[in-house]
Coordinates of C-alpha atoms (C1' of nucleotides) in Angstrom, one line a residue:
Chain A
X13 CA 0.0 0.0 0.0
X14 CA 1.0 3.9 0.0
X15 CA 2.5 5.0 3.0
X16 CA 0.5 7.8 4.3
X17 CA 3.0 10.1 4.6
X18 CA 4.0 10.1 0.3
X19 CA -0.2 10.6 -0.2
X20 CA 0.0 13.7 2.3
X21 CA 2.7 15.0 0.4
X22 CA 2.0 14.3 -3.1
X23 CA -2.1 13.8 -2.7
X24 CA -2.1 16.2 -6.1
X25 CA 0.6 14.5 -8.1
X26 CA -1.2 10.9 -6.6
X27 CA -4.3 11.6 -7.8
X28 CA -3.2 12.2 -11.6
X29 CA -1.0 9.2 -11.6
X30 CA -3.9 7.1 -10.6
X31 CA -6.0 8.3 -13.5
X32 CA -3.6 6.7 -15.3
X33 CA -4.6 3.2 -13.6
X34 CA -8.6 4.4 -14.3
X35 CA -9.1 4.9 -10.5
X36 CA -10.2 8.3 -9.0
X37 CA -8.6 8.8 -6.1
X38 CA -9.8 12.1 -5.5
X39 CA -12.5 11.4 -3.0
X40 CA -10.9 8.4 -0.9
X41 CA -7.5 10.6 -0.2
X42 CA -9.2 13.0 0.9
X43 CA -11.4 11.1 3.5
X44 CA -7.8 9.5 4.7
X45 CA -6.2 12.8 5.2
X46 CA -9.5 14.2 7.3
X47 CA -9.2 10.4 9.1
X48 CA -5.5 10.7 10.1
X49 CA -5.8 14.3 11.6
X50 CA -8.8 13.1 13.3
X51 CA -5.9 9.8 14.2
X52 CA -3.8 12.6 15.4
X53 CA -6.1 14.6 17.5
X54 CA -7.2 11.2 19.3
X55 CA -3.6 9.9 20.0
X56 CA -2.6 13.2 21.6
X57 CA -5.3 12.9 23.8
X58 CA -4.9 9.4 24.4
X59 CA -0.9 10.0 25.4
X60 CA -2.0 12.8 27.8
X61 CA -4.3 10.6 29.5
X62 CA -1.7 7.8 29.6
X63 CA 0.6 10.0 30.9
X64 CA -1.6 11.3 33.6
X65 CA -2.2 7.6 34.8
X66 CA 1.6 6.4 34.7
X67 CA 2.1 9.3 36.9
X68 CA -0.6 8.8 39.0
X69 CA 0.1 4.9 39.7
X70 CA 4.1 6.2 40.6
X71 CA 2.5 8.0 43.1
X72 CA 0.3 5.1 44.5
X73 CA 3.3 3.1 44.2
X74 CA 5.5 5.7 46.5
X75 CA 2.7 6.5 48.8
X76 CA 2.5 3.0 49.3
X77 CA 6.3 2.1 50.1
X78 CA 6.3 5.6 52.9
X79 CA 3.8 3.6 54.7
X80 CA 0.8 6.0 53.6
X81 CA -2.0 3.8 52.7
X82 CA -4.9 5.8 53.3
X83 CA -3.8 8.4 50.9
X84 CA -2.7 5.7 48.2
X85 CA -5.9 4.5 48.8
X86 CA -7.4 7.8 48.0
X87 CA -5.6 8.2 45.3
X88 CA -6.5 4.8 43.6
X89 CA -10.5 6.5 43.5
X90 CA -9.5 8.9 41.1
X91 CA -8.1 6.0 38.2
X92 CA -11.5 5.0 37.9
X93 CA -12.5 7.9 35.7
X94 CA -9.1 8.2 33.8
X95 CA -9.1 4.4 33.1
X96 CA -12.8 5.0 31.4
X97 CA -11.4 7.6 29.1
X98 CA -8.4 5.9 28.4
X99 CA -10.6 2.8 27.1
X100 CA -12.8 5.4 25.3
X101 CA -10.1 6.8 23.7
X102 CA -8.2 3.9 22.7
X103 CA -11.5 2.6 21.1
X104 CA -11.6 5.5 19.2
X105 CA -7.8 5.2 18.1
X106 CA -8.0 1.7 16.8
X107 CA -11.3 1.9 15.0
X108 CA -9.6 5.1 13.0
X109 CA -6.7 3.4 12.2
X110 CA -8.7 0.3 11.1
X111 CA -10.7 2.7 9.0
X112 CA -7.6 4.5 7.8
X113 CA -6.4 0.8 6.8
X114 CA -8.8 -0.2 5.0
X115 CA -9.2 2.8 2.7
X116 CA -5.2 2.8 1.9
X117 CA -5.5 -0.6 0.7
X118 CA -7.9 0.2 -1.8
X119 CA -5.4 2.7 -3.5
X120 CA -3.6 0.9 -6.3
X121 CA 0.1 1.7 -6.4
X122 CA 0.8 5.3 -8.4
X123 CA 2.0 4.2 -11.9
X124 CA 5.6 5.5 -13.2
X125 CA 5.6 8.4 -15.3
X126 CA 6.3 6.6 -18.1
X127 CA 3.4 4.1 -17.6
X128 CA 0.8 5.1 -21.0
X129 CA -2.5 5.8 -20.5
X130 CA -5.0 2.3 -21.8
X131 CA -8.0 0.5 -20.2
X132 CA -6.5 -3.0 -21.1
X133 CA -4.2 -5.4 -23.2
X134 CA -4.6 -4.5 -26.1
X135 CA -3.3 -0.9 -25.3
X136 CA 0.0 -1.6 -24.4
X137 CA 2.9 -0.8 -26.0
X138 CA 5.2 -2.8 -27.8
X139 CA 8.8 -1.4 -27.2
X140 CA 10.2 -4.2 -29.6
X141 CA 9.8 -7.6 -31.6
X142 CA 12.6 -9.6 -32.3
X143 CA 13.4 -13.0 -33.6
X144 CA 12.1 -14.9 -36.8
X145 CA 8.7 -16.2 -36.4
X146 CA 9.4 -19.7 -38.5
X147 CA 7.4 -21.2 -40.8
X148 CA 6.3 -24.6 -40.1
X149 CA 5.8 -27.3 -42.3
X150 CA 1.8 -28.4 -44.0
X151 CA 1.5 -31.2 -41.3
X152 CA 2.4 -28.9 -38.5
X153 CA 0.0 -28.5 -35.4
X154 CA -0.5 -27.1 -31.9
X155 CA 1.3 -28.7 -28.7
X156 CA -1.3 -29.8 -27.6
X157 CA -1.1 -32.5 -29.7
X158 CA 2.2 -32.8 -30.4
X159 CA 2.5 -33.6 -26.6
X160 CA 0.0 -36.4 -27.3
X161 CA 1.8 -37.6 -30.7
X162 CA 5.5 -37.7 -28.6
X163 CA 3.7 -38.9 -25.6
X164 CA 5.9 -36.1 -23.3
X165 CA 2.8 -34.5 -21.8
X166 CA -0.5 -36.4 -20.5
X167 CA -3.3 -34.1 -19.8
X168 CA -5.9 -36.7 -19.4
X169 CA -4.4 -38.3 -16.8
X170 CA -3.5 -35.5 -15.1
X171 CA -7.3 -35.0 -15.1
X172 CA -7.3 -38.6 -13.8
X173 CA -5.1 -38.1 -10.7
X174 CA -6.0 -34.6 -10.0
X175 CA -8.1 -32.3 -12.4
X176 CA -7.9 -30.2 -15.3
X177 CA -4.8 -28.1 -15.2
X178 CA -2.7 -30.3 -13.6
X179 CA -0.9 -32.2 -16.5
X180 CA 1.9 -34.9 -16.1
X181 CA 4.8 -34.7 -17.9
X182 CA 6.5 -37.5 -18.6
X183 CA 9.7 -39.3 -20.3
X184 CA 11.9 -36.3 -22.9
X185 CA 8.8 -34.0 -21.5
X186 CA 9.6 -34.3 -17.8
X187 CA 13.6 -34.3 -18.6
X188 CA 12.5 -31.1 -20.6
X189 CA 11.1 -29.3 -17.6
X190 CA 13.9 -30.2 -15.5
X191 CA 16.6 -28.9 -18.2
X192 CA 14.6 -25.8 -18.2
X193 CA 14.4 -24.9 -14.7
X194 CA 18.7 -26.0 -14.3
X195 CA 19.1 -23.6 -17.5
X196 CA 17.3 -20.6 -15.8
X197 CA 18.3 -20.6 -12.5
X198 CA 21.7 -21.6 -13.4
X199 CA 21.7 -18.1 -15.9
X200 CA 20.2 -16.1 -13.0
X201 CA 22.8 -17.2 -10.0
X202 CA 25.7 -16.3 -13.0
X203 CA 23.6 -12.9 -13.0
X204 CA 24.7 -12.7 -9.0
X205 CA 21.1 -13.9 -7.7
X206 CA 21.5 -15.9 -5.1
X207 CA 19.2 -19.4 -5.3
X208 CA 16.9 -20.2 -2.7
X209 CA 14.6 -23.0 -2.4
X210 CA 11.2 -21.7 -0.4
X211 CA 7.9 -23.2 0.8
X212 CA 5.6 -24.0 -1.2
X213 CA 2.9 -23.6 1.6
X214 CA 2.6 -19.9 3.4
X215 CA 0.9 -19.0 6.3
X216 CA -2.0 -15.6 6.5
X217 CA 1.2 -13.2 7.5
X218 CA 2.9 -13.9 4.0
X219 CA -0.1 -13.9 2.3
X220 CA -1.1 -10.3 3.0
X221 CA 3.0 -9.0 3.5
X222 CA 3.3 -9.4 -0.7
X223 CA -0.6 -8.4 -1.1
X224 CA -2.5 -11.7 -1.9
X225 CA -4.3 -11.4 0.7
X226 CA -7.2 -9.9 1.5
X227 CA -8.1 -9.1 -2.0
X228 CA -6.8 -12.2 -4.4
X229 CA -7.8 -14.9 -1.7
X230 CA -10.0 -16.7 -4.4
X231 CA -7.3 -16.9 -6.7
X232 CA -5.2 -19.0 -4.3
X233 CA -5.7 -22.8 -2.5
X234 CA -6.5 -22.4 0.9
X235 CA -5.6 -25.2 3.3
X236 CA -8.1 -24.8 5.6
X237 CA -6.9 -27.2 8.2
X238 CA -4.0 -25.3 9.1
X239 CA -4.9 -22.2 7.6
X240 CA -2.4 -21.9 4.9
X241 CA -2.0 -21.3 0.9
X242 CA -0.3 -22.8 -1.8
X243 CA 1.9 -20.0 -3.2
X244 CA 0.4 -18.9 -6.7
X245 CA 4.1 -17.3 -7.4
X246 CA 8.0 -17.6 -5.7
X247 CA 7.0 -14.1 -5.2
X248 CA 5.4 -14.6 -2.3
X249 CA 7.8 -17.1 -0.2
X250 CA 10.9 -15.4 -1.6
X251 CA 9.8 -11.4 -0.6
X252 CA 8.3 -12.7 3.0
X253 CA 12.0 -13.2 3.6
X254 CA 12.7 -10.0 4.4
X255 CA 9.4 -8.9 6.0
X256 CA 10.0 -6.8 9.3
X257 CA 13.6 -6.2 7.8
X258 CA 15.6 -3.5 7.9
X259 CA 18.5 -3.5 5.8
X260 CA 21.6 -2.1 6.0
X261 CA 21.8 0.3 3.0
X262 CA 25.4 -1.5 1.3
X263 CA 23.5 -4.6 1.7
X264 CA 21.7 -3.1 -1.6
X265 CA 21.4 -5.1 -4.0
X266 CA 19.6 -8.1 -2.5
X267 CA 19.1 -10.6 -5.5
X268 CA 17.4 -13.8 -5.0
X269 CA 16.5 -16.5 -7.7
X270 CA 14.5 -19.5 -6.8
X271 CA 12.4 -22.2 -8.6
X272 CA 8.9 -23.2 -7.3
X273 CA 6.2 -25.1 -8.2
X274 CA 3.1 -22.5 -8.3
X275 CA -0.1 -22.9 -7.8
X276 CA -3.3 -20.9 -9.1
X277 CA -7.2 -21.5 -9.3
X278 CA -7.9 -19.6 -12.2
X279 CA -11.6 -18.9 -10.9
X280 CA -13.6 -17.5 -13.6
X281 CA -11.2 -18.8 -16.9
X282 CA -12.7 -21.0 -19.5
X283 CA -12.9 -21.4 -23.1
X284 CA -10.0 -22.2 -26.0
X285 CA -7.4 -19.7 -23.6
X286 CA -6.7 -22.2 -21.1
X287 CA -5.9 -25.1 -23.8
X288 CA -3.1 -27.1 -23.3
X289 CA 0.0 -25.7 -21.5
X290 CA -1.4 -21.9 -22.4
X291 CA -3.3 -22.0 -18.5
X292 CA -2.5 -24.3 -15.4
X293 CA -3.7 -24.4 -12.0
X294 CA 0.0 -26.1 -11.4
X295 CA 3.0 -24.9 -13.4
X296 CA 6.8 -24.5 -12.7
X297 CA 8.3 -21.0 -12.7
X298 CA 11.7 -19.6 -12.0
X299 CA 11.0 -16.1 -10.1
X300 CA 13.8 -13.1 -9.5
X301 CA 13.0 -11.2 -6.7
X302 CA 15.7 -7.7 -6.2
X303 CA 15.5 -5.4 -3.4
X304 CA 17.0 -1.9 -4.4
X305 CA 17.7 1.4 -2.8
X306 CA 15.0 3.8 -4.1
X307 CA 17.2 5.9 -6.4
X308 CA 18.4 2.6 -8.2
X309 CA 15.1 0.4 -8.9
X310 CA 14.3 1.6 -12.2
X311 CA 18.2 0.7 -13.3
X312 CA 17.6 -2.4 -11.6
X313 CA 14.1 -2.7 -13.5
X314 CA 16.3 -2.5 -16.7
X315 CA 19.1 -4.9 -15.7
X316 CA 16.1 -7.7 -15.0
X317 CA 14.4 -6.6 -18.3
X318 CA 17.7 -7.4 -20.0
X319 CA 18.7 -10.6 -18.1
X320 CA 15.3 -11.9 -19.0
X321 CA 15.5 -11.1 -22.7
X322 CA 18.7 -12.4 -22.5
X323 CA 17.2 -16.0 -21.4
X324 CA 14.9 -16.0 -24.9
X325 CA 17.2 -14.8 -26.9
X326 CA 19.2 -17.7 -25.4
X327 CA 16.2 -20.2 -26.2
X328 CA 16.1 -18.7 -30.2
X329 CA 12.1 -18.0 -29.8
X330 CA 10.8 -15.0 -30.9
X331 CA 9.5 -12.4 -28.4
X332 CA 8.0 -9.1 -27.6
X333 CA 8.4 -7.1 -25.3
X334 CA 5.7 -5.0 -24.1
X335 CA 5.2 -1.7 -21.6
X336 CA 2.4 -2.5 -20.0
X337 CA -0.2 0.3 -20.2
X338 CA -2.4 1.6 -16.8
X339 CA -5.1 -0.4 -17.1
X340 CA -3.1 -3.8 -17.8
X341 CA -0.3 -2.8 -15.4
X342 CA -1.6 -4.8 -11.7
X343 CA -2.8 -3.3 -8.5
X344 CA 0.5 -3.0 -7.0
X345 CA 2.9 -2.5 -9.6
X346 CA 4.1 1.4 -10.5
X347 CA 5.8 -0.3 -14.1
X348 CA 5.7 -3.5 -16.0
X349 CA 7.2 -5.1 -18.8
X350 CA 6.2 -8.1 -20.2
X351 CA 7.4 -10.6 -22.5
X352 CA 5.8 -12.5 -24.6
X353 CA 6.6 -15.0 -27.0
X354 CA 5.0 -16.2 -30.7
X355 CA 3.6 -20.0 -30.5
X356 CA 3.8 -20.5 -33.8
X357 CA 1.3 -23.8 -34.9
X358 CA -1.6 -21.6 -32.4
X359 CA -0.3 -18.2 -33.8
X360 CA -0.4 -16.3 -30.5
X361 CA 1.4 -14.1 -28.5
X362 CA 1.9 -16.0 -25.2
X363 CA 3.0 -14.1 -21.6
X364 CA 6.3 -15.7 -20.3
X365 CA 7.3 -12.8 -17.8
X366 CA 5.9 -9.6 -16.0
X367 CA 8.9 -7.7 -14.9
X368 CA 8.0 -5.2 -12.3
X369 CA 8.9 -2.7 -10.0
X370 CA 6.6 -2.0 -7.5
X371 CA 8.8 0.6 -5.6
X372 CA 8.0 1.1 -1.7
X373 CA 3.9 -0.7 -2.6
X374 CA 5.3 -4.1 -1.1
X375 CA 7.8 -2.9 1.3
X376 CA 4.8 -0.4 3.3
X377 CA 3.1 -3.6 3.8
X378 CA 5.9 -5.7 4.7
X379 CA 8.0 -3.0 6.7
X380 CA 10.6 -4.0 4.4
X381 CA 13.3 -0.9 5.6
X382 CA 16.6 -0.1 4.6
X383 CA 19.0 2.4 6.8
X384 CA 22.3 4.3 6.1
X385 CA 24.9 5.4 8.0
X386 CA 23.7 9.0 7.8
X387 CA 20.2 8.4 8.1
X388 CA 18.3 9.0 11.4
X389 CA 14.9 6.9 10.4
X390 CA 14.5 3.8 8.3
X391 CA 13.4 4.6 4.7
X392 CA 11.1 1.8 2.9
X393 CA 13.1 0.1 0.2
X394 CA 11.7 -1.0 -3.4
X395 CA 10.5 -4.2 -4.2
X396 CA 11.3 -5.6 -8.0
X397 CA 10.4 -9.4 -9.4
X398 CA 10.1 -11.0 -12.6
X399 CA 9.9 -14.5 -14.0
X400 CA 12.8 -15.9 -15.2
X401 CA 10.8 -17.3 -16.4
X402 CA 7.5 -19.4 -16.5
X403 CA 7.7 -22.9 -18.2
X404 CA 4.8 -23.7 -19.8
X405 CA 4.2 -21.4 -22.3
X406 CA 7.5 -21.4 -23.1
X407 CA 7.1 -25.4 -23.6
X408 CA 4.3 -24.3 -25.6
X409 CA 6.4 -21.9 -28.3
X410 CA 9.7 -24.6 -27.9
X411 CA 7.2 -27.6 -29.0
X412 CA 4.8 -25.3 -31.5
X413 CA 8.1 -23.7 -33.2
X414 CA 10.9 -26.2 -33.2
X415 CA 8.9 -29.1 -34.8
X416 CA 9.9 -30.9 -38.0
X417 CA 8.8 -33.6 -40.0
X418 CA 12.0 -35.8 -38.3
X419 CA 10.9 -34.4 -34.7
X420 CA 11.0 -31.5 -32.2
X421 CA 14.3 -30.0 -32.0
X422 CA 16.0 -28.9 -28.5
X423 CA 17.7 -25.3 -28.9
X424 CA 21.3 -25.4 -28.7
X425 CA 21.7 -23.6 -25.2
X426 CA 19.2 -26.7 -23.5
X427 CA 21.0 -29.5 -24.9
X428 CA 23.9 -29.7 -22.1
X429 CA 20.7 -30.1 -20.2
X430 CA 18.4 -32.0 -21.9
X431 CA 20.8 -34.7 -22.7
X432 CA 18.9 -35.1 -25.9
X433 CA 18.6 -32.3 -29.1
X434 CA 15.6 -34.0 -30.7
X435 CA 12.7 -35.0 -29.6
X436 CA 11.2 -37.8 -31.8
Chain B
rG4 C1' 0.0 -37.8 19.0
rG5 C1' 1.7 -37.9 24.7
rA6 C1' 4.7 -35.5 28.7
rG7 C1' 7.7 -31.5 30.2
rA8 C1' 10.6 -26.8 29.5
rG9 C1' 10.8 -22.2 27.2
rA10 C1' 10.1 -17.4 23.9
rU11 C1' 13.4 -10.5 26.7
rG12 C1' 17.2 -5.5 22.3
rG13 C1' 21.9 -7.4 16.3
rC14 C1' 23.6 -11.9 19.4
rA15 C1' 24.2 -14.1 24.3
rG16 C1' 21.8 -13.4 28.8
rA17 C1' 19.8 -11.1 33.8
rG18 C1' 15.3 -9.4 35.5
rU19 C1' 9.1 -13.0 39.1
rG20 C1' 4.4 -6.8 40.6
rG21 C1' 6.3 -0.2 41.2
rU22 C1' 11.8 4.8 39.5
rC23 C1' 12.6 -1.3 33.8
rG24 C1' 13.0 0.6 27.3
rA25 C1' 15.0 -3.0 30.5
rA26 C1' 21.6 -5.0 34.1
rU27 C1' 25.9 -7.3 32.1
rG28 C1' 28.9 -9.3 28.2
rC29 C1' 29.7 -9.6 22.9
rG30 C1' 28.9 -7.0 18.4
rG31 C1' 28.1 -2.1 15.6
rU32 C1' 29.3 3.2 15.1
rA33 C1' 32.3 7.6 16.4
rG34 C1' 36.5 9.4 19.0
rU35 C1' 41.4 9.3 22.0
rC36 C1' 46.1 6.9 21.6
rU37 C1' 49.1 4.9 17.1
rU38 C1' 53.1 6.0 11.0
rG39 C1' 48.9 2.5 10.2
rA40 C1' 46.4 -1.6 12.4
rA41 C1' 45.4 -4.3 16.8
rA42 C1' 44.8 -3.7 22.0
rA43 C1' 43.2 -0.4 25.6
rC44 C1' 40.2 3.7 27.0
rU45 C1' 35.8 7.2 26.2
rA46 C1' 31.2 8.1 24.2
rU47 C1' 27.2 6.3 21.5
rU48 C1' 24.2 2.4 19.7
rG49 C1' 16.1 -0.6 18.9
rU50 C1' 11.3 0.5 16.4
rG51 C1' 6.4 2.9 15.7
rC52 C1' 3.2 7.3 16.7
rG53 C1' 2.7 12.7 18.2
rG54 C1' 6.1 17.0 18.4
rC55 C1' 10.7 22.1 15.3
rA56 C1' 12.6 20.4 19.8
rA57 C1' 12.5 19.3 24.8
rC58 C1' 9.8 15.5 25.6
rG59 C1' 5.4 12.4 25.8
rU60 C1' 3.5 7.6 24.5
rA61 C1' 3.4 2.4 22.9
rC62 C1' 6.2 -2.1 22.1
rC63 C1' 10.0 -7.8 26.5
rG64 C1' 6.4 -14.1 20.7
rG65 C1' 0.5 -12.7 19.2
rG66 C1' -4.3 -11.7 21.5
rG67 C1' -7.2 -11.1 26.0
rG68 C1' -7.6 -10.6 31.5
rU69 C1' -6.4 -9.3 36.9
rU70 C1' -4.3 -4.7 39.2
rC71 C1' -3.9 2.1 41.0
rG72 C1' 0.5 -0.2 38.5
rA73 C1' 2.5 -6.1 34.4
rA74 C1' 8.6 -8.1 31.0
rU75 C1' 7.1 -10.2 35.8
rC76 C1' 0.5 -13.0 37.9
rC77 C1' -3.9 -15.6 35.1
rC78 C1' -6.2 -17.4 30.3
rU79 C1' -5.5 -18.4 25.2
rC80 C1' -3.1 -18.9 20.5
rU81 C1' 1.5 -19.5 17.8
rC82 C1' 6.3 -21.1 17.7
rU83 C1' 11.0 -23.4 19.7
rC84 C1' 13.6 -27.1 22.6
rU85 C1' 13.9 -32.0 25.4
rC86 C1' 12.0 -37.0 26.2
rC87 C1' 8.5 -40.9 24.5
rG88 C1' 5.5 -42.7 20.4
rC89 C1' 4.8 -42.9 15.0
rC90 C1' 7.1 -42.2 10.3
rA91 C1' 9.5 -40.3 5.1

RNA sequence: GGAGAGAUGGCAGAGUGGUCGAAUGCGGUAGUCUUGAAAACUAUUGUGCGGCAACGUACCGGGGGUUCGAAUCCCUCUCUCUCCGCCA
C-alpha cells in the first residue's frame, strides 16, 4: 500500500498518476487525510491521558512504600474515571486506524511516469519484436497435440489423478522441464542472484505482507486445516523473507532466484485460452526477486528486463516485449514489462514474464526498511520481481516452433541439459 | 500424537508486581592513543506514533484478563527445545 505520509505530500501528483490506472482517487485521499488528523487529535489525547495515569500509579506506588495507605488508597479512587477515558479513547484510536487501513489498501500503487494511459491489453505498447517467427511445415500443429503424438505431456491423466490443469509430464517432456528450470536458474545465479529454495505452503502473514491477501484470496488454494496457501508465485515465499527487515543500505542489492512449483485457481477462466499448457492451476516458474535502494530500482528494473531477454534470446524464440499500459499494469505495480513469445502452430502471442517494479507498494506492507549510516529513520526500500521465467508457455512456443517432420528440436543452449537435441 | 521446558534489544543473557526501554557481556558506530592496524580507553548504539525540539506515548512471541500499577500474575493462541511414540 502507500505510505501515508508520500499521499500527504504528493495527494495532487497521486491523484493524476492514478488516472492513469482508471481509479479516482480524489475522494478516498481526501477522507484519509480528514481520518489521520482526526488519528492525530485522538492519540494526543490518548498519550496525555496515559501520561496522567503512569504518573498517578508512581505516586500510589511511592505513597504505598512511605507507609501511607490511606492516601494511596485515595488516590486509587481517582483512576476509575481516567481508566474510562483511556478505554474510550483507545477505542476510538484503533477503530480510525482500522478505518484509515482499510481505505489505503484500496489505493492501487501510483504508476511510473512513463506508464501510458489504456484500459486493457490490447493498449500496451510494444517497445520491440525480435526473432524470426518460423514457418512450419503443412503437417504442423499445436502442442497440444504434439504432446500427445511424442507422448511427453498427458493431460488426461492429469485430469485422472488430480483435475484439469494439472498435467503430467513425462519421459523427454519431464527431462524437458527439468533442463529448463537448471538452465534458468543456473543463468540467473551467474547474473549474481542468489538461489533459494522456499515453501511452497505460506501461512496468512505472507499472504497479506506481498498483497494476496485480502483481496486475491479466491485466486489462491487455501488449506483450511492449518490455515495456509499454496503459493500462486516464488513471489510470495521469496519477498516474505525479508518482511520486518531492515537492511543495511550497502547490503543493496539483494538478488534472489529461486524455482517453485506455483499454484493458481484460475476462478472465472474458461474457453480455448486455457488449452493445453497456455493456463495451469499447477505450473513450474523460476521467479527473480531484487530489493534496491529507491534511487536505483528503475536501473535495476532494466538490468532484469535485460537478463530476461537475455534467457529467450538464449532459447532462439521470438519475443515481444511490451510496456504494460495503466489499465493492464496490476494493483501493486508502479511499471511492468512483459514478454511475450509467438507459438507458432496456435499463432499467439503467449505471456512468459511480467517484470515489475513495485517501488515502496510491497515494502509499506511488509515494513521492508533499509537504513544508512547518515540516516536518522528507516526509509522503505523497493521491491522488484520477474519471471525468469515461466515454463509452460515457453514449452508451448519450444514444441509449436521447433517441430519438424524428423521431430521437435532442442535449442542449442538446452542440450547440455536436456541430454537429448531431438525429440522424436 | 503424549509428557515437560521455554520465547526478553543485532547476538548471548539477567530481570518474578512499582523509579525497567529494561543489568551485564559480545557485536556495531564515532573518538582518543598509534606512521597504520590491533589492543586499551571514552562516548554512543532498537522500532512505531505525536512534536521544530525538549519531551510524551506504545512495544519484552501474538491476543485477552487481573491490578492504582505487568517483561514479571492468570487465560488463550502461535512457535521453539527435550524426552516418548509414530514415520518419510
Amino acid at each position: 500500500m502507500l505510505s501515508l505520509k508520500y499521499l500527504q505530500e504528493n495527494k495532487d501528483e497521486a491523484i493524476k498518476a492514478l488516472k492513469i490506472k482508471n481509479f479516482d482517487a480524489t475522494e478516498i485521499i481526501g477522507k484519509i487525510i480528514v481520518l489521520d488528523e482526526k488519528r492525530k487529535e485522538s492519540q494526543v489525547k490518548l498519550d496525555a491521558t496515559l501520561a496522567e495515569m503512569n504518573g498517578l500509579s508512581k505516586e500510589i506506588g511511592m505513597l504505598f512504600k512511605s507507609g501511607k495507605a490511606d492516601e494511596a488508597n485515595a488516590a486509587k479512587e481517582k483512576t476509575g474515571e481516567l481508566k474510562d477515558s483511556i478505554a474510550e479513547l483507545t477505542a476510538i484510536q484503533n477503530s480510525t486506524i482500522q478505518e484509515l487501513n482499510d481505505l489505503l489498501l484500496q489505493i492501487p500503487n501510483t504508476p511510473h511516469s512513463s506508464v501510458p494511459a489504456g484500459k486493457g491489453e490490447n493498449e500496451n505498447v510494444i517497445e520491440k519484436t525480435c526473432g524470426i517467427i518460423p514457418k512450419l511445415h503443412a503437417e504442423a500443429i499445436p502442442h497440444w497435440e504434439l504432446a500427445k503424438k511424442y507422448n511427453i505431456i498427458d493431460f488426461e491423466l492429469g485430469n485422472k489423478i488430480t483435475g484439469a490443469g494439472f498435467p503430467l509430464y513425462r519421459g523427454k517432456g519431464a527431462i524437458l522441464q527439468r533442463a529448463l528450470i537448471n538452465f534458468f536458474l543456473d543463468e540467473n545465479r551467474k547474473a549474481g542472484y542468489e538461489e533459494v529454495i522456499p515453501p511452497l505452503v505460506v501461512n496468512e502473514a505472507s499472504g497479506y505482507g506481498t498483497g494476496q491477501l485480502p483481496d486475491k484470496e479466491g485466486q489462491m488454494y487455501h488449506v483450511t486445516e492449518d490455515n495456509l496457501y499454496l503459493i500462486p508465485t516464488a513471489e510470495v515465499p521469496v519477498t516474505n523473507i525479508y518482511r520486518d527487515v531492515i537492511l543495511k543500505e550497502e547490503d543493496f542489492p539483494v538478488k534472489n532466484t529461486a524455482y517453485s512449483a506455483c499454484f493458481r485457481r484460475e476462478a472465472g477462466s474458461y474457453g480455448k485460452d486455457v488449452r493445453g499448457l497456455n493456463r495451469l492451476h499447477q505450473f513450474d516458474k523460476v521467479e527473480i526477486v531484487q530489493l534496491q535502494h529507491p534511487d536505483k530500482s528503475y536501473e535495476a528494473l532494466e538490468g532484469m528486463v535485460a537478463h530476461v531477454e537475455g534467457l529467450i534470446l538464449k532459447l532462439e524464440l521470438p519475443y515481444r516485449l511490451l510496456r504494460l499500459c495503466g489499465g493492464d499494469t496490476s494493483f501493486t505495480a508502479a511499471l511492468t514489462f512483459d514478454f511475450e513469445v509467438f507459438s507458432a502452430a496456435q499463432e499467439k502471442w503467449l505471456e512468459v514474464s511480467s517484470v515489475s517494479n513495485f517501488e515502496a507498494y510491497q515494502s509499506n506492507r511488509l515494513k521492508l526498511r533499509y537504513k544508512g549510516k547518515d540516516m536518522k529513520k528507516p526509509e522503505l526500500a523497493h521491491t522488484l520481481n520477474g519471471s525468469a521465467l515461466a515454463l509452460p508457455r515457453i514449452v508451448a512456443a519450444l514444441l509449436e516452433n521447433n517441430q519438424t517432420p524428423e521431430g521437435i528440436r532442442i535449442p542449442e543452449a538446452l542440450v547440455p541439459y536436456t541430454g537429448f537435441e531431438l525429440i522424436d
